[in-house]
XYZ file of C-alpha atoms in Angstrom:
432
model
C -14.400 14.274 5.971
C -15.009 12.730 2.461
C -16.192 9.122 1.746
C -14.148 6.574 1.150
C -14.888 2.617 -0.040
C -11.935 -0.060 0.262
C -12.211 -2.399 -2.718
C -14.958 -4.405 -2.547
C -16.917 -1.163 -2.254
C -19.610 -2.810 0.437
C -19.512 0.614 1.925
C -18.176 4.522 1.689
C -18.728 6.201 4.910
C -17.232 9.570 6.019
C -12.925 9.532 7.099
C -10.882 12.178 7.167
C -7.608 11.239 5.218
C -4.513 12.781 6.492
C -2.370 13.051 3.255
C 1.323 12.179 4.589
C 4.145 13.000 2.360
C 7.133 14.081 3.987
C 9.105 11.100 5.458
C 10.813 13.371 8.063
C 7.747 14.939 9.359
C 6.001 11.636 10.258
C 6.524 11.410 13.565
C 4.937 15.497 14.069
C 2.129 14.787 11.815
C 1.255 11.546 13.459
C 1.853 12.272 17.347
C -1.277 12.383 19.226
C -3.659 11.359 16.637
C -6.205 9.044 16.766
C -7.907 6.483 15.979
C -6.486 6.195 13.104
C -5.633 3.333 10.673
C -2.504 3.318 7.561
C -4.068 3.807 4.548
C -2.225 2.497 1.320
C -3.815 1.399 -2.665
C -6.354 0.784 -0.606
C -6.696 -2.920 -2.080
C -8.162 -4.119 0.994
C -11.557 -5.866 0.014
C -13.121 -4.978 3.130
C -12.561 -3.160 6.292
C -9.158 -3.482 7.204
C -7.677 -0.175 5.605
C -11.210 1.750 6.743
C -11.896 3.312 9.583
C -15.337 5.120 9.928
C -15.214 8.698 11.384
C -11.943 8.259 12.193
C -8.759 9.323 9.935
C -6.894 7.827 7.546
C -2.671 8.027 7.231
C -2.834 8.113 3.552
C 0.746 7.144 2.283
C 0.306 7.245 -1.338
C 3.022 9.961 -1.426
C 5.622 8.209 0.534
C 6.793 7.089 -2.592
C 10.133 7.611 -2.622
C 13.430 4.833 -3.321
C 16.132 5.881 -0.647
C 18.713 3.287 -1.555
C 19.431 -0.226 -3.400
C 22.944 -1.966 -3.370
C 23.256 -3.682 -6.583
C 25.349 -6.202 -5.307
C 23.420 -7.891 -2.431
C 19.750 -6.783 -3.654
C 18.683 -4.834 -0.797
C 16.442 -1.791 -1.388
C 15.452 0.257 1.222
C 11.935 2.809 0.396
C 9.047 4.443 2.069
C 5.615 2.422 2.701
C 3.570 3.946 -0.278
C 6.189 3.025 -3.058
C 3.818 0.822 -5.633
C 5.023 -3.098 -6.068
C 4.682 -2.289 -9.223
C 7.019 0.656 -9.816
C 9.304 -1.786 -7.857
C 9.547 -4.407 -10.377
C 9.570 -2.017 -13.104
C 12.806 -0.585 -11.896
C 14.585 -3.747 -10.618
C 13.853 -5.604 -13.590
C 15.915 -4.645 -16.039
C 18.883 -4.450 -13.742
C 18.289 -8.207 -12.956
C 16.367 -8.162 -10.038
C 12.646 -8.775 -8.536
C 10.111 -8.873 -5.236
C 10.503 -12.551 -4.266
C 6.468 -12.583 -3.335
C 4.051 -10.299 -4.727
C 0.327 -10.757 -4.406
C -2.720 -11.538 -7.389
C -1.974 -7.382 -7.909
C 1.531 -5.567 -7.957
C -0.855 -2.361 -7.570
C 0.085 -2.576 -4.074
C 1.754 -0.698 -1.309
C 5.125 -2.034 -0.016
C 3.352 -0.913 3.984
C 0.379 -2.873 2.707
C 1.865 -5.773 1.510
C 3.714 -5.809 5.078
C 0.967 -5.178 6.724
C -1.196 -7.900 5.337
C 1.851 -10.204 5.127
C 0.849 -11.211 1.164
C 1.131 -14.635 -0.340
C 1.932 -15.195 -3.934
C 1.401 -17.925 -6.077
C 5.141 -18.974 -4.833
C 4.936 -19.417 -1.587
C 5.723 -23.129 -1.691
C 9.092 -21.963 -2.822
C 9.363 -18.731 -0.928
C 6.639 -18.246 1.938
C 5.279 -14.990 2.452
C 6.275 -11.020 1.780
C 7.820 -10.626 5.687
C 9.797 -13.437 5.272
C 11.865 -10.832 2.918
C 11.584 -7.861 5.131
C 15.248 -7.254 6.608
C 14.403 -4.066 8.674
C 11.376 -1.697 8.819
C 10.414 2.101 10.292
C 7.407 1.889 12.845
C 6.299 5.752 13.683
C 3.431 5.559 16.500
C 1.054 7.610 18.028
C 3.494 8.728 20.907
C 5.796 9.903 19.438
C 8.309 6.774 19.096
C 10.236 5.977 15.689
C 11.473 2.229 16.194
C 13.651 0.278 14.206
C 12.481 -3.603 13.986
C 13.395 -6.746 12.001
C 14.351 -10.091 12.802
C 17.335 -9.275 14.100
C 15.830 -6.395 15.983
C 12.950 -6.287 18.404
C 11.835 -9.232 16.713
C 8.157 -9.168 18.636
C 7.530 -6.110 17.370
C 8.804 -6.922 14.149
C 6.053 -10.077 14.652
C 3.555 -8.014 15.509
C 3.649 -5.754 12.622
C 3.975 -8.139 9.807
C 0.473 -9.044 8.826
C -0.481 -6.922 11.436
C -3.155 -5.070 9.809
C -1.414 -1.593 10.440
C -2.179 -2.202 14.404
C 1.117 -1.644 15.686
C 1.824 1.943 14.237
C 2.853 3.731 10.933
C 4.989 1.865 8.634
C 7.410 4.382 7.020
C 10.223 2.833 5.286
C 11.510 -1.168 5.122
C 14.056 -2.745 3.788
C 13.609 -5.302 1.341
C 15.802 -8.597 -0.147
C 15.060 -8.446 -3.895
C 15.895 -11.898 -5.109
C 18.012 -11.810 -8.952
C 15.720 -12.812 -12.412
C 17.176 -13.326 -15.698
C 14.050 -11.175 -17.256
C 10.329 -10.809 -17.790
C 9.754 -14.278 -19.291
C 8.039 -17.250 -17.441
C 7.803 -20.628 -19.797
C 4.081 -21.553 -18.729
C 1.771 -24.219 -18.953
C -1.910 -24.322 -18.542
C -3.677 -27.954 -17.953
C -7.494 -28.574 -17.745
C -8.637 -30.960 -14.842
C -11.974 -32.799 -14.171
C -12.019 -33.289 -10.350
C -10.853 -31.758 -7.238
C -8.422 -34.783 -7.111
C -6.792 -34.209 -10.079
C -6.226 -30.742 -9.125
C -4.470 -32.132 -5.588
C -2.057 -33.994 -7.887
C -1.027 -31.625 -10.062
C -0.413 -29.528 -7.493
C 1.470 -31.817 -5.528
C 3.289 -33.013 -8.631
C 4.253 -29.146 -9.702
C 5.625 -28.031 -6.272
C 9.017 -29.362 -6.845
C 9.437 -28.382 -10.284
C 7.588 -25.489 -10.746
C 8.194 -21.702 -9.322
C 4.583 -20.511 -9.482
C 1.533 -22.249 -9.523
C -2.405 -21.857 -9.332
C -5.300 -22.736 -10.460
C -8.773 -21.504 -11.562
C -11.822 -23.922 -10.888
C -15.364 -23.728 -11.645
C -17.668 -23.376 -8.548
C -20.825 -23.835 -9.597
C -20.923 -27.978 -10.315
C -19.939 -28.740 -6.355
C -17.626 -31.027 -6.159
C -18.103 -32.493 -9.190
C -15.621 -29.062 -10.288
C -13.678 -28.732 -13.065
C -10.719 -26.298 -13.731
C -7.304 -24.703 -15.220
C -4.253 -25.523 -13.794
C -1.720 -22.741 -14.524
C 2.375 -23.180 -13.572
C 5.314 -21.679 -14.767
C 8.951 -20.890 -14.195
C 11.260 -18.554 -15.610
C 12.836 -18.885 -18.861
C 15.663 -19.752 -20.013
C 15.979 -18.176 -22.402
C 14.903 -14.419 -22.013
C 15.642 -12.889 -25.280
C 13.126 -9.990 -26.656
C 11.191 -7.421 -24.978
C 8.067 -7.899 -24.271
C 4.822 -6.355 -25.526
C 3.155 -2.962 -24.058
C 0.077 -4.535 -22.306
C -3.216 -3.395 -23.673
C -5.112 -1.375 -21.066
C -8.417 -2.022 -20.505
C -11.130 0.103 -17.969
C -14.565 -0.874 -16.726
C -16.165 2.783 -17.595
C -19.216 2.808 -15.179
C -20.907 0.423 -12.805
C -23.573 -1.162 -13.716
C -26.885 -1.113 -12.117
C -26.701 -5.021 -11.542
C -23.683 -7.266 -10.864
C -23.116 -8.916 -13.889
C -22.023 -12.091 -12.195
C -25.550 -13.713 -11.548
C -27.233 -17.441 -11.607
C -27.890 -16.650 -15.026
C -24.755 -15.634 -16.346
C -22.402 -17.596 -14.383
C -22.666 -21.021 -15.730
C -22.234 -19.377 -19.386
C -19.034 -17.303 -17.969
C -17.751 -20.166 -16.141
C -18.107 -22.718 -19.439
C -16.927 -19.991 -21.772
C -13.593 -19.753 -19.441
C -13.361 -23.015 -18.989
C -13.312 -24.529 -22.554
C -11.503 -21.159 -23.910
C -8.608 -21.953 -21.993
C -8.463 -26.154 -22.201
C -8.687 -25.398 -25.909
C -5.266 -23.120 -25.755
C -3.557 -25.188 -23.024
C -0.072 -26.296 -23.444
C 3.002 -24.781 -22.670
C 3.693 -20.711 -23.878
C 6.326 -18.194 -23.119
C 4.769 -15.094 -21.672
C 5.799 -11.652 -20.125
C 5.471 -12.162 -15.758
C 2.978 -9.713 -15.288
C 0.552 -10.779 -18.003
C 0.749 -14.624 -16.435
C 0.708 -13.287 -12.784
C -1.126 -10.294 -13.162
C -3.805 -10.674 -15.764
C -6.574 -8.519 -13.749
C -4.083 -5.013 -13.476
C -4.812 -4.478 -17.059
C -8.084 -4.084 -16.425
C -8.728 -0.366 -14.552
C -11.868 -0.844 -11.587
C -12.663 -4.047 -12.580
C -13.994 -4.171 -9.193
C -17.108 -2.212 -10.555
C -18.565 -5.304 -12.469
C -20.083 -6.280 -9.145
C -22.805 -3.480 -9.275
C -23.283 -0.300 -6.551
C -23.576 -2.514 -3.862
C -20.512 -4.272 -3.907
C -18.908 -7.599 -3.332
C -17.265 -10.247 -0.780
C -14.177 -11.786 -0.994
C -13.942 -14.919 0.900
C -10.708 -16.692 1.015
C -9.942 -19.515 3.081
C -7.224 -21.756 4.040
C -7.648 -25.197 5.708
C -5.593 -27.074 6.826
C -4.106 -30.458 4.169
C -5.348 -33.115 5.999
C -8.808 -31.803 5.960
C -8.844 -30.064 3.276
C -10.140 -31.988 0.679
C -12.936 -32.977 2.403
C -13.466 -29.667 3.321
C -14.077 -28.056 0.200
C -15.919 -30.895 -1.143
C -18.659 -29.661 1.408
C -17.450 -25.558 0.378
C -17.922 -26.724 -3.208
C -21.403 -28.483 -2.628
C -22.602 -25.489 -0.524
C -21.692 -23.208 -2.645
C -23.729 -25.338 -5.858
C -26.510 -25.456 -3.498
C -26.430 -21.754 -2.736
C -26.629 -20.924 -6.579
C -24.351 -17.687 -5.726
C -21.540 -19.219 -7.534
C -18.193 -17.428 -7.609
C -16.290 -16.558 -11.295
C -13.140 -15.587 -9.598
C -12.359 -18.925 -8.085
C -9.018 -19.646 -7.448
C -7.358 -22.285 -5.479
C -3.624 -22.976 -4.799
C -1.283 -25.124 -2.030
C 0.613 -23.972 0.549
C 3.755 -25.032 1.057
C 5.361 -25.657 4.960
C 7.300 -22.275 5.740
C 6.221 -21.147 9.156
C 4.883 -17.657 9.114
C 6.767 -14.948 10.190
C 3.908 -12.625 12.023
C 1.511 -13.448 14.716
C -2.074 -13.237 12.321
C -0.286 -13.986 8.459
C -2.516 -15.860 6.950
C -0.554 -18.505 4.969
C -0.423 -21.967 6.402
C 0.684 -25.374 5.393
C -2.539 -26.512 3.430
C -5.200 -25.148 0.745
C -6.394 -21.975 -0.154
C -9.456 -20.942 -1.981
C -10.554 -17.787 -2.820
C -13.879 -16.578 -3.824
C -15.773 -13.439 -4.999
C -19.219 -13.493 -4.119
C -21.957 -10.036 -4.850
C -23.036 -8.726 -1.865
C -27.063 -9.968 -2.381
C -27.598 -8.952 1.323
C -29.069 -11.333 4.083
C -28.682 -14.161 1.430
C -25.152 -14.232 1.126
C -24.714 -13.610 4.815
C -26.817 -16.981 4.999
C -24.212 -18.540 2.557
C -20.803 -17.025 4.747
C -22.697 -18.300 7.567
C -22.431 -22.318 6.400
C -19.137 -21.535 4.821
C -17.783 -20.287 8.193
C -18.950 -23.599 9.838
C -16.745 -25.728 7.390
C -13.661 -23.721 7.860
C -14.042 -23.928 11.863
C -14.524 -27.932 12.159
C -11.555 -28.244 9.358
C -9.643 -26.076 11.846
C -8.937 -23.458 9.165
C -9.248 -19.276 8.901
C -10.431 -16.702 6.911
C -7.987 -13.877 5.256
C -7.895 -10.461 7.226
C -6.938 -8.542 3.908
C -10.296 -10.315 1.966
C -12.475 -10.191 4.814
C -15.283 -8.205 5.718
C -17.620 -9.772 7.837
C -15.787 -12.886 9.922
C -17.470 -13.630 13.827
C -14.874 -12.908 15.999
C -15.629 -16.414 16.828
C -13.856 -17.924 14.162
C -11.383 -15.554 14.325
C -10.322 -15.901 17.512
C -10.234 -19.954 16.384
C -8.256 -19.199 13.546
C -5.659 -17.058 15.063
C -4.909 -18.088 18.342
C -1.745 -15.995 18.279
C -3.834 -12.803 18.312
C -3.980 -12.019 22.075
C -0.510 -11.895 21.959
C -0.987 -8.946 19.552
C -2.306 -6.310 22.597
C 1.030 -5.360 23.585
C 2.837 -4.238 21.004
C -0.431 -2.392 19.314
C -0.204 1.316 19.436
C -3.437 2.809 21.488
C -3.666 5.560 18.304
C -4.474 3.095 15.672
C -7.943 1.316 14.855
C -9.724 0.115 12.328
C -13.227 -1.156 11.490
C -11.754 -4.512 10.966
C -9.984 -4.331 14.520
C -13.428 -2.718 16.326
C -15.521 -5.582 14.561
C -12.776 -8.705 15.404
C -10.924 -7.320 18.742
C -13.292 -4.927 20.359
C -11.298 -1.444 20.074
């Protein structure tokens, strides 16, 4: 047994991690066992990927391509292979993920599992909306083949499942064809909350990724950076070797306080208004800016942080987050990674994704104890009346309430979960 944190770091309690790496020996290694939960980059901010006193199916060295047809863009590999080492392959022979998260230093069973969002899915919906065929291994023994085309409810059931319904251990993916590395992108300031609803509704159309940074602390009186791009044109050159960065130690304090978030938050804000305007820049740099920076998730201090990300529904959402916002001014526990982005209509393909037609916002908050439990607590009431829900992969600490109110399609999960696999996210929401 060995301690092990997910990456919000709230906790590190004894697992024992069961180290899987040959793809034909799966279904041995994993018969009988239990409880037991997939492990992956363990990017999960809270307890979704942990499983205390339990064991961990650690598929970090399932890492292996097994085949890509260059003509239709279909690549078939195991669950641990990086989203990362993806695109660095496929790239230069023309082709990419279609949706990849805020990180590409993610599992391909992870990003299934969590059914991921990126800051496309108004063009392209979700990760399992590209997922042509997938591996389940379970806890009895079974190896079963599922897809759209192929026990679909299964298939359903797995995608954003939160690794409930067994072992993923290889999937077939539809890469979609790029040109190259280059997005042309533009970065606007905005003054309101309103003016970021336009712009976003103005860019959906014309625009293949958007998002947008806003500052929390001024309630709804916010400000922010709009940020869109598409690719280019023209993709002549190869871009530059990123600079890689690394948080050394953590620091005895989060460094994200009352103090020092207004001056962050300013500083960000008027840095980038003063170099907005359109630039062409390398994908990952634009998409990606945090991966250059190695346990960045340290600047939160030993005890850790929250991630709370929402979505509510469009109707009520601007009126909902006007209250979030206000709250959340009120609170003085101010987020710096504030990000907020549209929807767009594309049903989701499994039973709890996440993604709906509306608004999301996501928030980082330090874990300051009973205080920021206080916060969640008046957070969680805004979500429930807008008739919204709370991200499995970001969450750590939802009533199973306001879960069950924002996934009414979970019951239907029961049946197709596999009686080996459990989680502290799926003890805390579902009992077992």
């Amino acid at each position: 047994m060995r301690p092990v944190s997910s990456w919000g770091r709230l906790s590190a309690e004894p697992h024992q991690v069961v180290d899987l790496s040959d793809i034909a020996a799966l279904v041995d290694q994993t018969r009988g066992m239990g409880p037991a939960i997939p492990l992956g980059m363990g990017r999960s901010y809270g307890d979704a990927c942990l499983n205390p006193g339990g064991s961990l199916l650690n598929t970090a060295r399932l890492d292996r391509f097994h085949s890509f047809d260059p003509e239709t863009g279909r690549l078939v590999c195991e669950a641990g292979v990086q989203l990362r080492d993806i695109q660095r392959f496929m790239l230069p022979r023309g082709w990419s993920l279609p949706v990849i998260p805020g990180t590409q230093i993610v599992s391909v069973g992870g990003a299934i599992a969590n059914d991921v969002h990126g800051k496309n899915h108004h063009r392209v919906g979700s990760f399992g909306h590209h997922v042509r065929n997938l591996k389940l291994v379970r806890t009895d023994g079974q190896a079963i083949d599922c897809g759209p085309g192929v026990n679909p409810d299964l298939f359903a059931a797995t995608v954003g499942g939160i690794g409930l319904t067994g072992l993923i251990a290889t999937a077939e993916l539809q890469l979609q064809p790029v040109a190259g590395p280059w997005l042309d992108t533009e970065i606007l300031p905005y003054r309101s909350l309103d003016e970021f609803l336009t712009l976003a509704d103005d860019s959906e159309s014309l625009w293949e990724h958007t998002v947008s940074w806003l500052d929390c602390t001024a309630g709804r009186r916010t400000r922010g950076i709009f940020l869109r791009a598409n690719p280019a044109v023209d993709q002549a050159g190869k871009p530059p070797v990123p600079s890689r960065r690394a948080v050394p130690v953590t620091p005895p304090l989060s460094l994200f306080n009352r103090l020092t978030l207004p001056v962050f938050n300013t500083l960000y804000y008027h840095l980038n208004a003063h170099r907005g305007g359109t630039k062409r820049r390398p994908f990952d740099t634009f998409l990606f800016p945090l991966d250059d920076v190695q346990d960045w998730n340290r600047l939160y201090g030993p005890r850790g942080f929250y991630q709370y990300q929402l979505v509510v529904p469009r109707d009520a959402g601007p009126a909902a987050l006007r209250d979030i916002l206000d709250i959340i001014a009120k609170s003085g526990q101010g987020s710096f990674l504030a990000v907020i982005k549209t929807f767009g209509e594309r049903a989701s393909p499994g039973l709890l994704s996440f993604p709906m037609p509306g608004i999301t916002l996501s928030l980082d908050f330090p874990n300051r104890g009973a205080r920021t439990e206080r916060l969640f607590v008046e957070l969680d009431a805004v979500v429930r009346a807008a008739g919204g829900r709370l991200y499995l992969a970001k969450d750590a600490r939802m009533p199973r309430d306001l879960f069950d109110a924002g996934y009414p399609k979970a019951p239907e999960l029961a049946r197709f979960r596999d009686p080996g696999m459990s989680s502290g996210m799926s003890r805390r929401l579902m009992g077992h």
